[in-house]
Tab-separated table of C-alpha atoms in Angstrom:
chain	number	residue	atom	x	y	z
X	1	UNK	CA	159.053	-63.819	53.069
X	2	UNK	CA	158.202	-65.710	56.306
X	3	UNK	CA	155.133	-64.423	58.448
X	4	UNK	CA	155.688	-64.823	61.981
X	5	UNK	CA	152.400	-64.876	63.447
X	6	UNK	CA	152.354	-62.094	66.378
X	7	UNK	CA	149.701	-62.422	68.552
X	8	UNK	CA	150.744	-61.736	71.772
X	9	UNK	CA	151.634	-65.206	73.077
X	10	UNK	CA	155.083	-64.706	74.275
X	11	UNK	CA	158.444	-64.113	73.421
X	12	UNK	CA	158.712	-64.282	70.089
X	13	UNK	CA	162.068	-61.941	69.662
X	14	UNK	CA	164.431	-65.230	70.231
X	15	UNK	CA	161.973	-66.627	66.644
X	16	UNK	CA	162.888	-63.122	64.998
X	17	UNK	CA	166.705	-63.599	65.971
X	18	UNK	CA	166.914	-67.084	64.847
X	19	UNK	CA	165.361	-66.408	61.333
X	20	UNK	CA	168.071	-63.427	61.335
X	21	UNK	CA	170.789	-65.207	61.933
X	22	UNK	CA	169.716	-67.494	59.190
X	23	UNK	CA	169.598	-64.458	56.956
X	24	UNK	CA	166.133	-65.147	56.386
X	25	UNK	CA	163.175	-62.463	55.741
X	26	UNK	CA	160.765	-62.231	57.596
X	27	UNK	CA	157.636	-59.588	58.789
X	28	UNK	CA	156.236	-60.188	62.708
X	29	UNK	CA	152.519	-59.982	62.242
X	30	UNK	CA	149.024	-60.467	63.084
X	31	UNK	CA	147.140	-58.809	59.784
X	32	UNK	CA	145.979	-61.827	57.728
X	33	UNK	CA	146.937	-60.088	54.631
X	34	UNK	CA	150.174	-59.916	55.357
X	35	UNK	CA	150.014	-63.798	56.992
X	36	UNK	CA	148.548	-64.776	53.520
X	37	UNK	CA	151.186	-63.225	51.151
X	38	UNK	CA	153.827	-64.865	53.114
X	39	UNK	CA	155.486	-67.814	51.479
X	40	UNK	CA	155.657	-69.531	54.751
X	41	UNK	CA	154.081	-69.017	58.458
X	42	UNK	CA	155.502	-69.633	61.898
X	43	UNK	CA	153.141	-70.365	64.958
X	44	UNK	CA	155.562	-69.654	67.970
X	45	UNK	CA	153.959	-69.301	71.355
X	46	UNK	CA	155.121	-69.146	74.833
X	47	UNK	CA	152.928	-69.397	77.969
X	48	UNK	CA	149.159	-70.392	78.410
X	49	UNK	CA	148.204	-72.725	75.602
X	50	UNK	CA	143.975	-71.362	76.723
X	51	UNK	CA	145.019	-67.852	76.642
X	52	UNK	CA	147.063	-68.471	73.970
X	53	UNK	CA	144.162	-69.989	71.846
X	54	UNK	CA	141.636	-67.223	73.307
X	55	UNK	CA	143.991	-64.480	71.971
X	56	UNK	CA	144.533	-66.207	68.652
X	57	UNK	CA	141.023	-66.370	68.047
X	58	UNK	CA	140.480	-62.747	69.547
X	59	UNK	CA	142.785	-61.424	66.224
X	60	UNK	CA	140.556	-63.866	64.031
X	61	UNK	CA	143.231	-65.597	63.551
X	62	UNK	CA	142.069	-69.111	64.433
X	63	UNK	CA	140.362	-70.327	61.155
X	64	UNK	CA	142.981	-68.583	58.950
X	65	UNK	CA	146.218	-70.546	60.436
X	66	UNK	CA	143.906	-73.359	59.443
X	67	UNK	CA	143.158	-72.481	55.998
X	68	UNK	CA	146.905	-71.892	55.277
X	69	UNK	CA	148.246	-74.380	52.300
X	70	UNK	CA	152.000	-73.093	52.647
X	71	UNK	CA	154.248	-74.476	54.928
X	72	UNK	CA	153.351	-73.505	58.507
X	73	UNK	CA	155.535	-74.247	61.652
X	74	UNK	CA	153.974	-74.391	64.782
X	75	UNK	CA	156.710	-74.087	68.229
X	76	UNK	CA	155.720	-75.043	71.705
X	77	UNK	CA	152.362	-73.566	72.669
X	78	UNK	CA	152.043	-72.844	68.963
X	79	UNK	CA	152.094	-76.529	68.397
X	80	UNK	CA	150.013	-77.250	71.116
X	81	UNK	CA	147.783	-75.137	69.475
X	82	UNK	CA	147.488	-77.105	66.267
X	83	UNK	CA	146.727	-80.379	68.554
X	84	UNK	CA	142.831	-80.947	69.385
X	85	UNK	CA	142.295	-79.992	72.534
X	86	UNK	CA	144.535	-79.067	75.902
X	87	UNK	CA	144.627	-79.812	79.548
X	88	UNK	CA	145.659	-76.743	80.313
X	89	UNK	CA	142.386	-74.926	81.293
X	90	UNK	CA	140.615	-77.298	78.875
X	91	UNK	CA	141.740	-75.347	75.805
X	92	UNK	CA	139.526	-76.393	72.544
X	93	UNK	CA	141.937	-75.968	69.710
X	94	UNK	CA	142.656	-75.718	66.351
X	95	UNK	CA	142.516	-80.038	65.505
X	96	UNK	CA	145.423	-79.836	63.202
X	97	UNK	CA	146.704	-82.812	64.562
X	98	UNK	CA	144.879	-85.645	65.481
X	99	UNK	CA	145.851	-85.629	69.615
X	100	UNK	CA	145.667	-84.313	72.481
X	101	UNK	CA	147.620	-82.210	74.580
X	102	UNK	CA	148.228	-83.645	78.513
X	103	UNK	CA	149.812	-82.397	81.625
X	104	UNK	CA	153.343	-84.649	82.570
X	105	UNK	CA	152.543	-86.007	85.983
X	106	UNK	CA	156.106	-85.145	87.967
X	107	UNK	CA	158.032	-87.987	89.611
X	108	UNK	CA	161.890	-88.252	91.189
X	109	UNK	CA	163.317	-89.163	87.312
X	110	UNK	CA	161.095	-86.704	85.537
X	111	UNK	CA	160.539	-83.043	87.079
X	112	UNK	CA	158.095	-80.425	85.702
X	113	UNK	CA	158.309	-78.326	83.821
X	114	UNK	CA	160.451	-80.671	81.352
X	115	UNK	CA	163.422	-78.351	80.993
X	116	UNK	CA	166.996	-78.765	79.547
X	117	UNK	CA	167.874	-80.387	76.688
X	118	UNK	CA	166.460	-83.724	75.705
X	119	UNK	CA	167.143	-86.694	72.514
X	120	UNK	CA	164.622	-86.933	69.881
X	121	UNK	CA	163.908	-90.419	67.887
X	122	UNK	CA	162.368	-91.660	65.175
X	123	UNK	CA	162.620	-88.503	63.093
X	124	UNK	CA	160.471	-88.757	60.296
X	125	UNK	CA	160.699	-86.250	57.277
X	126	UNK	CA	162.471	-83.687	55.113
X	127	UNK	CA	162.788	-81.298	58.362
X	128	UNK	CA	164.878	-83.925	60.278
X	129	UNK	CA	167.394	-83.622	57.292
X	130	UNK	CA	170.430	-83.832	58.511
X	131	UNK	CA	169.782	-84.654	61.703
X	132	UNK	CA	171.197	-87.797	63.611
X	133	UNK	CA	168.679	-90.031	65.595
X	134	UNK	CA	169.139	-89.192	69.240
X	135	UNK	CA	169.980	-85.656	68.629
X	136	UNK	CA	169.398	-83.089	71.807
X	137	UNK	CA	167.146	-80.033	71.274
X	138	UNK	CA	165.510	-77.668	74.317
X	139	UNK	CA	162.344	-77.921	76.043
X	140	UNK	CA	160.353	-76.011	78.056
X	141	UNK	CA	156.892	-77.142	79.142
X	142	UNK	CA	154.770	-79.196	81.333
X	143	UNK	CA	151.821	-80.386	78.760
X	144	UNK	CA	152.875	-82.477	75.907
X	145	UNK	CA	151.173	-83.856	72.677
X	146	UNK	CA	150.001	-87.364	73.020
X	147	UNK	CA	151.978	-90.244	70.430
X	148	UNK	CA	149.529	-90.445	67.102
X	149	UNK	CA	149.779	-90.934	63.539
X	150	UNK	CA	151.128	-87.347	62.738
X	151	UNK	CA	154.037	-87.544	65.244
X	152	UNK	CA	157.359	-87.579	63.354
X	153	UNK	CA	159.502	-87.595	66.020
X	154	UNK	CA	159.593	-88.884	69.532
X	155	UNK	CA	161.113	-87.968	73.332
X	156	UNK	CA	160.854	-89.596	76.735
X	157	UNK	CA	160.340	-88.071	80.140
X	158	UNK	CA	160.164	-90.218	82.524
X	159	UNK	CA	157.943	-92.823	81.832
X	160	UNK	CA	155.953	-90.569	79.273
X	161	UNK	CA	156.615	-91.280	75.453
X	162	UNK	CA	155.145	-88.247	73.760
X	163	UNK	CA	155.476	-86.491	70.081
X	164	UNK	CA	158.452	-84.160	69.850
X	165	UNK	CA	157.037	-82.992	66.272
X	166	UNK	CA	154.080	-83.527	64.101
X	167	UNK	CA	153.185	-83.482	60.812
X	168	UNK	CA	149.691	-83.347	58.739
X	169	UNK	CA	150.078	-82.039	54.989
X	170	UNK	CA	151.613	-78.473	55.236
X	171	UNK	CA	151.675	-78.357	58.580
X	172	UNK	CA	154.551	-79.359	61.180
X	173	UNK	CA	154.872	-78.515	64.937
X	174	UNK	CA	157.981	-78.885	67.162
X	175	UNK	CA	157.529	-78.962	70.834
X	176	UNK	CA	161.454	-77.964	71.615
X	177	UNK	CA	162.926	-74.523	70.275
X	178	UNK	CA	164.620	-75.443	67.611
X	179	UNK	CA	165.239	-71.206	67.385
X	180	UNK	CA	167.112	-72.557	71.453
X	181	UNK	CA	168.750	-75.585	70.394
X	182	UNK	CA	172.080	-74.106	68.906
X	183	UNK	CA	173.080	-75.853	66.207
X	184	UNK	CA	170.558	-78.637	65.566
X	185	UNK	CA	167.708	-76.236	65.996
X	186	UNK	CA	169.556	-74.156	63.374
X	187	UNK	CA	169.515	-76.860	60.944
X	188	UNK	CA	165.862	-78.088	61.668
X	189	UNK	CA	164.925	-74.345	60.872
X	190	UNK	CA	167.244	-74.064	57.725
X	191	UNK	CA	165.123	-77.324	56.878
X	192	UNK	CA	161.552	-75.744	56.895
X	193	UNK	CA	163.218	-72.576	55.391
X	194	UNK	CA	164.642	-74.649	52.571
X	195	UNK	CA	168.069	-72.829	52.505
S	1	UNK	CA	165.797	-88.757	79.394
S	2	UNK	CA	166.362	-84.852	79.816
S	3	UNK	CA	170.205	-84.328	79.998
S	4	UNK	CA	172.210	-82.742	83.658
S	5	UNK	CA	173.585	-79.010	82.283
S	6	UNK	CA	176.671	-77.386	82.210
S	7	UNK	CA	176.122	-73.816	82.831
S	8	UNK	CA	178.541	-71.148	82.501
S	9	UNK	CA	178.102	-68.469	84.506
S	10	UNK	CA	179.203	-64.903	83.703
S	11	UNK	CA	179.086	-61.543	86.262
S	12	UNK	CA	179.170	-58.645	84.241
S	13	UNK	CA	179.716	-54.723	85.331
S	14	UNK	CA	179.926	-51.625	83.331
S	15	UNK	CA	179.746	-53.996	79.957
S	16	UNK	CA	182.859	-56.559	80.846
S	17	UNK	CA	182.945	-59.796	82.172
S	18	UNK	CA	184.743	-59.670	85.432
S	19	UNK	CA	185.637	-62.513	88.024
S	20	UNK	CA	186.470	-62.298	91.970
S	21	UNK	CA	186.806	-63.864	95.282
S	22	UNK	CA	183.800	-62.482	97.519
S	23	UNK	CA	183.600	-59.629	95.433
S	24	UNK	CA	186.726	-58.288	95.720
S	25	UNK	CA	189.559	-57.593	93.785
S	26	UNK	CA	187.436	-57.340	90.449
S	27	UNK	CA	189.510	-58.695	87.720
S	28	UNK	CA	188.113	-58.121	83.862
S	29	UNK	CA	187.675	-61.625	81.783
S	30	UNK	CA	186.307	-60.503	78.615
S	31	UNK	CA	183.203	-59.453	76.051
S	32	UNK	CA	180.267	-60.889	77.235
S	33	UNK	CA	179.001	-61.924	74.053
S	34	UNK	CA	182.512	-62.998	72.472
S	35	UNK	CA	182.334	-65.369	75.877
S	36	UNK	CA	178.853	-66.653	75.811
S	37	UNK	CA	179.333	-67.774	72.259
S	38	UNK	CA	183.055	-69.043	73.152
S	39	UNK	CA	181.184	-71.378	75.737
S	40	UNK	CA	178.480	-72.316	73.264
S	41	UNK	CA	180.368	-73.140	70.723
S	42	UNK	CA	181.794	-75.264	73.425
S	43	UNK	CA	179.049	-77.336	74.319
S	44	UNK	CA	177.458	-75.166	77.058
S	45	UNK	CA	173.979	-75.872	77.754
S	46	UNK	CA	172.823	-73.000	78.941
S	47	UNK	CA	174.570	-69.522	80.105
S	48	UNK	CA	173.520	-67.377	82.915
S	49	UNK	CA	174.580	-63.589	83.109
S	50	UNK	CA	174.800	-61.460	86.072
S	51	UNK	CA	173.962	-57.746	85.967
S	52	UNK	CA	176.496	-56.835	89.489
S	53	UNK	CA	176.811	-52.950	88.226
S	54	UNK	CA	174.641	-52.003	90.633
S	55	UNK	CA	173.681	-48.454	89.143
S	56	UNK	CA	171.249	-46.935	86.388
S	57	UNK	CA	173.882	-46.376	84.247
S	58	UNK	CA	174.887	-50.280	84.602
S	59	UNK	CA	171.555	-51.440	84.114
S	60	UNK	CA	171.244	-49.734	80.953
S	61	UNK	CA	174.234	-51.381	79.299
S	62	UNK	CA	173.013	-54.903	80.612
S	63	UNK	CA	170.009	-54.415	79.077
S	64	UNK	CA	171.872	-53.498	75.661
S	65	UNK	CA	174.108	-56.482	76.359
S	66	UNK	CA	170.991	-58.747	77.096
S	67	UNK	CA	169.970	-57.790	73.443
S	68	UNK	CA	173.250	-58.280	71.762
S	69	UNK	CA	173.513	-61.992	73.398
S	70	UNK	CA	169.931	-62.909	72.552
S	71	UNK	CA	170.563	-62.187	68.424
S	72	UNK	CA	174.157	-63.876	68.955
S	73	UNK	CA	173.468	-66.905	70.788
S	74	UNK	CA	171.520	-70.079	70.018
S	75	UNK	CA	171.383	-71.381	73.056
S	76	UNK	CA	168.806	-70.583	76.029
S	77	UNK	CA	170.031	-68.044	78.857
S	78	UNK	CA	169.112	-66.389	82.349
S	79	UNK	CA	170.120	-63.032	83.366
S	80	UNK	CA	169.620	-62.131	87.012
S	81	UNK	CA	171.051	-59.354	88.842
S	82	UNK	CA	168.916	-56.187	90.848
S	83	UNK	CA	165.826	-57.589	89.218
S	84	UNK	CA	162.765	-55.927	91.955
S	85	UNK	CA	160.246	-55.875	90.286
S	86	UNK	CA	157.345	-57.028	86.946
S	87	UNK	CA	158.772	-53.930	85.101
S	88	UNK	CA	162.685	-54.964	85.470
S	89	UNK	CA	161.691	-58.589	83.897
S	90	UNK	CA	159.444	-57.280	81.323
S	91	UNK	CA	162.490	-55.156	80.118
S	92	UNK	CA	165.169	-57.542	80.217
S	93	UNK	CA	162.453	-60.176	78.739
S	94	UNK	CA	161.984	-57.728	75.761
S	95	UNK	CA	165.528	-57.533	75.469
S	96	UNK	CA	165.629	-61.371	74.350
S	97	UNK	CA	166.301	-62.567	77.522
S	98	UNK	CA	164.866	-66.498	78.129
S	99	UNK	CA	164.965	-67.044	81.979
S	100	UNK	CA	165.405	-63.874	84.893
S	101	UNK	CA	166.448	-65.125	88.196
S	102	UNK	CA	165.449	-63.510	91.528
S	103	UNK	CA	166.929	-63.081	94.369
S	104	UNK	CA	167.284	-60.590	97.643
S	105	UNK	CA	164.334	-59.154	95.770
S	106	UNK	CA	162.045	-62.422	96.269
S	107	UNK	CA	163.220	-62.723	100.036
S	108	UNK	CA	162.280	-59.276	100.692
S	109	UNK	CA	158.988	-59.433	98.767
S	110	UNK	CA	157.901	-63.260	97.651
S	111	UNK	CA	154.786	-61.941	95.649
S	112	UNK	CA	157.153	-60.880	92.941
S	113	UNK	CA	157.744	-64.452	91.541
S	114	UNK	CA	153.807	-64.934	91.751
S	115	UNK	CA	153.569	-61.431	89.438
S	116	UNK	CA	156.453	-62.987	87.400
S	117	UNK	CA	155.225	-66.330	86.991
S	118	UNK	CA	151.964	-65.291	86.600
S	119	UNK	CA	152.774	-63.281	83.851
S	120	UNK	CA	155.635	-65.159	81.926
S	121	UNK	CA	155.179	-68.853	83.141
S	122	UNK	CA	157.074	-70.817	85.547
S	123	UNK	CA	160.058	-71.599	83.066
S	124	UNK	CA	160.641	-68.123	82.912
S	125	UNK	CA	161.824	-67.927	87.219
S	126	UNK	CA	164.481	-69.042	88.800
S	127	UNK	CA	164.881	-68.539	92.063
S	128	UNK	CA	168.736	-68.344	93.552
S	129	UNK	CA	169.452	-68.928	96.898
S	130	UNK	CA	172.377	-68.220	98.670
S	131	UNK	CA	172.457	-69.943	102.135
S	132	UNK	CA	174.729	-70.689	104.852
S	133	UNK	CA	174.826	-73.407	107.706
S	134	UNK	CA	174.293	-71.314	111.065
S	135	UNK	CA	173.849	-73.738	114.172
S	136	UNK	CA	173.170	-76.829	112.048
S	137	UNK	CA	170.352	-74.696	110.012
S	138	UNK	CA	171.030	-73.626	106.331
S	139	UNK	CA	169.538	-70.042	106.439
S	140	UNK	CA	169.387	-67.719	103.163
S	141	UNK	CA	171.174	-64.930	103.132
S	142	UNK	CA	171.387	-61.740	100.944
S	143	UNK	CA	174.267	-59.087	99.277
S	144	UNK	CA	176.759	-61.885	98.345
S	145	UNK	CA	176.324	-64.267	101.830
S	146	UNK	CA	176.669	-61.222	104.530
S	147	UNK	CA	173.184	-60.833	105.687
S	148	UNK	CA	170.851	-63.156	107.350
S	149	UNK	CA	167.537	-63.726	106.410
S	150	UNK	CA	164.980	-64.648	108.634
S	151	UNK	CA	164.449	-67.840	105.638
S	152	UNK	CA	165.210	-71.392	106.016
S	153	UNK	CA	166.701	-72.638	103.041
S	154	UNK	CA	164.079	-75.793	102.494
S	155	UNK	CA	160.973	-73.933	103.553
S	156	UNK	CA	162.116	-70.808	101.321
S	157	UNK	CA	163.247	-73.225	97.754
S	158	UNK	CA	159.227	-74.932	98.562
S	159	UNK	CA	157.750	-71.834	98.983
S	160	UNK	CA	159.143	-70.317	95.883
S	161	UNK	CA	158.194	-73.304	94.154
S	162	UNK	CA	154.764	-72.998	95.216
S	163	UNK	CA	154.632	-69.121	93.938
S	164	UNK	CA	155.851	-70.426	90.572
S	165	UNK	CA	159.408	-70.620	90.466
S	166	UNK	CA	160.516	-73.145	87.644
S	167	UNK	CA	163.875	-73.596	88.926
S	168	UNK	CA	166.213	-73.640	91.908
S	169	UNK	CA	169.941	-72.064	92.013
S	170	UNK	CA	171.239	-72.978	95.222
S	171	UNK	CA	174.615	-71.667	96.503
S	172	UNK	CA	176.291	-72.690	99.346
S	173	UNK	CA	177.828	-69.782	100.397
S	174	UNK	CA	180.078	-71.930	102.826
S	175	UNK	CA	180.984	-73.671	99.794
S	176	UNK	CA	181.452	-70.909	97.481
S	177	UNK	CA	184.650	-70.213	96.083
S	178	UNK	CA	186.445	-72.468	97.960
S	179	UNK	CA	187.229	-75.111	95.072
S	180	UNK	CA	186.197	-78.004	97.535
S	181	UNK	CA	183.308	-79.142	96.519
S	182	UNK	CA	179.623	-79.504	97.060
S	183	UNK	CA	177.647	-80.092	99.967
S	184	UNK	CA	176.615	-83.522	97.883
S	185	UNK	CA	173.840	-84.582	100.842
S	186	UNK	CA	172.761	-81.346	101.288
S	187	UNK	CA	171.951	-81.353	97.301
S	188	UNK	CA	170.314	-84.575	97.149
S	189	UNK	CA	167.145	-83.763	99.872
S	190	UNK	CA	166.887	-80.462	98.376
S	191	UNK	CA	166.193	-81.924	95.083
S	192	UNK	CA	164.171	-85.068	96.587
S	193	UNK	CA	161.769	-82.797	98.251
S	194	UNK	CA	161.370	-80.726	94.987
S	195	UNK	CA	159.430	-81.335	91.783
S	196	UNK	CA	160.852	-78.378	89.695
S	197	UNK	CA	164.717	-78.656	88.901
S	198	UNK	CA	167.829	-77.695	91.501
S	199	UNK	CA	170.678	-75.771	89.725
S	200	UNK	CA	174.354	-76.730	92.211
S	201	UNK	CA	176.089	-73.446	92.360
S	202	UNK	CA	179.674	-72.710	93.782
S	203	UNK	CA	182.534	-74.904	95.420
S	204	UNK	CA	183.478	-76.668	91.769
S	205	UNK	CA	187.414	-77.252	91.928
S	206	UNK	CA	187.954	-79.258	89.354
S	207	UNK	CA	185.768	-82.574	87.407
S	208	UNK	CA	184.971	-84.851	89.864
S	209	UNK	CA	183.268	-82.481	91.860
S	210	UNK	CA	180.698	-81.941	89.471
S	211	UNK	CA	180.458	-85.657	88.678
S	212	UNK	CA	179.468	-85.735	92.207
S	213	UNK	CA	176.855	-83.617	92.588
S	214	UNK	CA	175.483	-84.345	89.327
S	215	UNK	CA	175.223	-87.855	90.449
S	216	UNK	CA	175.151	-88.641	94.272
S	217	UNK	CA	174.377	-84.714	94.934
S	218	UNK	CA	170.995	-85.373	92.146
S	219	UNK	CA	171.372	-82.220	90.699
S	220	UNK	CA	169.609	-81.423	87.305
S	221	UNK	CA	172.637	-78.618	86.123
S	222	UNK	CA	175.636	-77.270	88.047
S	223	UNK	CA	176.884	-74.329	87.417
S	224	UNK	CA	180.385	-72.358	87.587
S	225	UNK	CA	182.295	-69.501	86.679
S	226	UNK	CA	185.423	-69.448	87.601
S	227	UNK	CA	186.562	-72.855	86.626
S	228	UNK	CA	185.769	-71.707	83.056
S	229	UNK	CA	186.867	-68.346	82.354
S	230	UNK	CA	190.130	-69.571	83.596
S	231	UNK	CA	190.340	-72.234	81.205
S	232	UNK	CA	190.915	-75.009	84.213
S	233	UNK	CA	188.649	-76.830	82.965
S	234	UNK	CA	187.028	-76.589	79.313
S	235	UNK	CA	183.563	-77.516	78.723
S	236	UNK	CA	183.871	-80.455	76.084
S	237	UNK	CA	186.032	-82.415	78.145
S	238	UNK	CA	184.120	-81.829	81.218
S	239	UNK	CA	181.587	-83.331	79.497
S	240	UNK	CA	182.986	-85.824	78.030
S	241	UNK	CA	184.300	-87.105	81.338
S	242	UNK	CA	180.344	-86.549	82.748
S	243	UNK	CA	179.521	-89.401	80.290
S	244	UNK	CA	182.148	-91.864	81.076
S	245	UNK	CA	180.657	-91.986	84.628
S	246	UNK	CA	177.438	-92.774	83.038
S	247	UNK	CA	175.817	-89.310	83.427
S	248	UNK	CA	173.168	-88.264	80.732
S	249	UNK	CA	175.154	-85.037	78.894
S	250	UNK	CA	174.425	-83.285	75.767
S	251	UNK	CA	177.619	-83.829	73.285
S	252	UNK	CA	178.011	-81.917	70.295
């Protein structure tokens, strides 16, 4: 049984189709029972990564995603989450993952929000099984996670070089959708789901 | 380096995909799901749908529609159409929908991408404009091109911006469905004097059109019915023709 993690931050239906379409079970939730009998945890999020973190802690949910020791998957502002600390209304978060989350300063080659589909390198890991180097996936956001020793894959915008995914232990994060990026995003997901 | 898009763009009433010249003549194309994932499959980027029922009944199927795409499809999509006010994107958002684009709606009452945006982010609004060149001005207009708006199309896409649009779908209706091609200069200073990304709506006849105004015009998608339902030109090769003149596409 996956545990998606429902706590107001966003759309989190297109997550619940995905996991469908992958025949997967799942429960949307926000009771930490239920969050700690699930075999694995997704982290989406959508929005304000401050209000995002101010409404995860409102549920008490803060120090629990922590404590998790089963896989977790953290997407978008759920990633950002997992990261230190955020620009965005100078958001003090979970420190997952050892960086920072920044604001992309726009310019003629690289518009903000980054949106549309973009090439990820250097994938790093069982998740990226499958996956050729330079594959697209979607993004949608204008802060990104900083390059650091838990980044397992990378994409450009611009002149920025930033960390697609993360890793640390049991947890991994994906700034693009993979639940949005059609076929790739379908295998990244079957990856973490291990079907 | 974020890839240009290739959006498909489907106008739906009473449940069925339907194409026509200036909104006449309705002809019905197909399922709008059995489409959308035709065009995915295909190498689409993205898909917009557009609610033109124009009655409570209509909406009401959309919205079911909206809900049947959103568990289909694994791609991102839009839906636009009669959308006035927080209430109409909150339901269509709920439905699964990723993106709503605005419209007459915005013109008439510009707070209602701040309440959008506001509430759902700046990816979540695009704002369309349909303009026209009157005198050597590009003005917006409303109800498919026949009304004037007192709103210049550069100080309208900026403002909108400002309020928290994420994107820009601009039509030229003097363009639109004339299979001529895009107003290519007109294209490029829109998106120069933008930071969030322009969306090149109607005039596509056939591939080098869209070359062009994902190149010279510096567009950051185009988008086109027509052209596609029809099967004049299919997606992969359109792509694949995209690349050859060196433009950044997503192949599958």
């Amino acid at each position: 049984m996956i545990a998606i993690v429902d706590y107001d931050a966003g759309n989190i239906c297109s997550v619940a189709n995905a996991l469908e379409r992958l025949g997967a079970e799942y429960v949307l939730s926000s009771d930490p029972e239920t969050i700690l009998a699930a075999d694995k945890v997704i982290l989406p999020g959508v929005g304000n990564a401050a209000e995002a973190m101010k409404s995860l802690r409102d549920k008490g949910l803060d120090k629990l995603v922590k404590s998790l020791r089963k896989p977790v998957l953290g997407i978008c502002v759920g990633m950002q989450l997992m990261c230190r600390h955020s620009e965005e209304d100078d958001a003090q978060c979970l420190g997952i993952f050892d960086t920072d989350v920044l604001r992309f300063r726009a310019a003629p080659d690289a518009k903000v929000p980054h949106m549309g589909w973009n090439s990820i390198s250097n994938l790093d890991g069982k998740i990226f099984k499958g996956v050729p180097e330079g594959s697209f996936v979607y993004f949608v956001h204008s802060y990104y996670p900083a390059l650091c020793t838990d980044t397992i894959a990378t994409c450009r915008h611009g002149d920025t070089m930033f960390s697609a995914a993360l890793k640390y232990e049991n947890f991994i994060g994906t700034q693009f959708h993979p639940e949005k990026s059609g076929d790739t995003g379908e295998t990244i997901l079957r990856n973490f789901l291990g079907k | 380096m974020v890839a240009k898009r290739i959006i498909p763009c489907l106008d739906v009433k009473n449940g069925q995909v339907v194409k026509g010249i200036n909104f006449e003549g309705l002809r019905e194309v197909g399922d709008p799901v059995e489409m959308g994932a035709k065009y995915s499959a295909e190498g689409a980027d993205e898909l917009v749908y557009l609610d033109i029922s124009a009655s409570a009944e209509g909406r009401r199927t959309f919205t079911e529609i909206v809900n049947r795409i959103a568990r289909r499809i694994n791609i991102p999509f839009t839906v636009g159409g009669g959308i006035s006010t927080l209430a109409d994107a909150d339901r269509l958002l709920g439905a699964g929908a990723d993106k709503i684009s605005v419209n007459s709606a915005a013109i008439a009452r510009p707070e209602l991408i701040n309440e959008i945006a506001g509430h759902y982010g700046n990816q979540f609004v695009v704002c369309a404009i349909d303009a026209k060149c009157i005198d050597g001005k590009w003005v917006a207009t409303t109800h498919g091109g026949t009304r004037l708006t007192d709103r210049e199309l550069f100080s309208w896409a900026h403002e909108a911006q400002e309020r928290g649009a994420g994107e820009i779908l601009f039509t030229s209706m003097d363009h639109d469905g004339t299979k001529a091609g895009y107003p290519c200069g007109l294209y490029a200073r829109l998106c120069d004097s933008l930071s969030i990304p322009v969306i090149a709506s109607g005039g596509a006849g056939n591939i080098g059109h869209i070359v062009e105004v994902l190149s010279a015009g510096k567009a950051d998608a185009a988008l086109a019915a027509s052209i596609f339902h029809y099967g004049e030109i299919g997606i992969q090769e359109l792509k694949e023709e995209l690349r050859r003149n060196n433009i950044n596409v997503r192949l599958l």
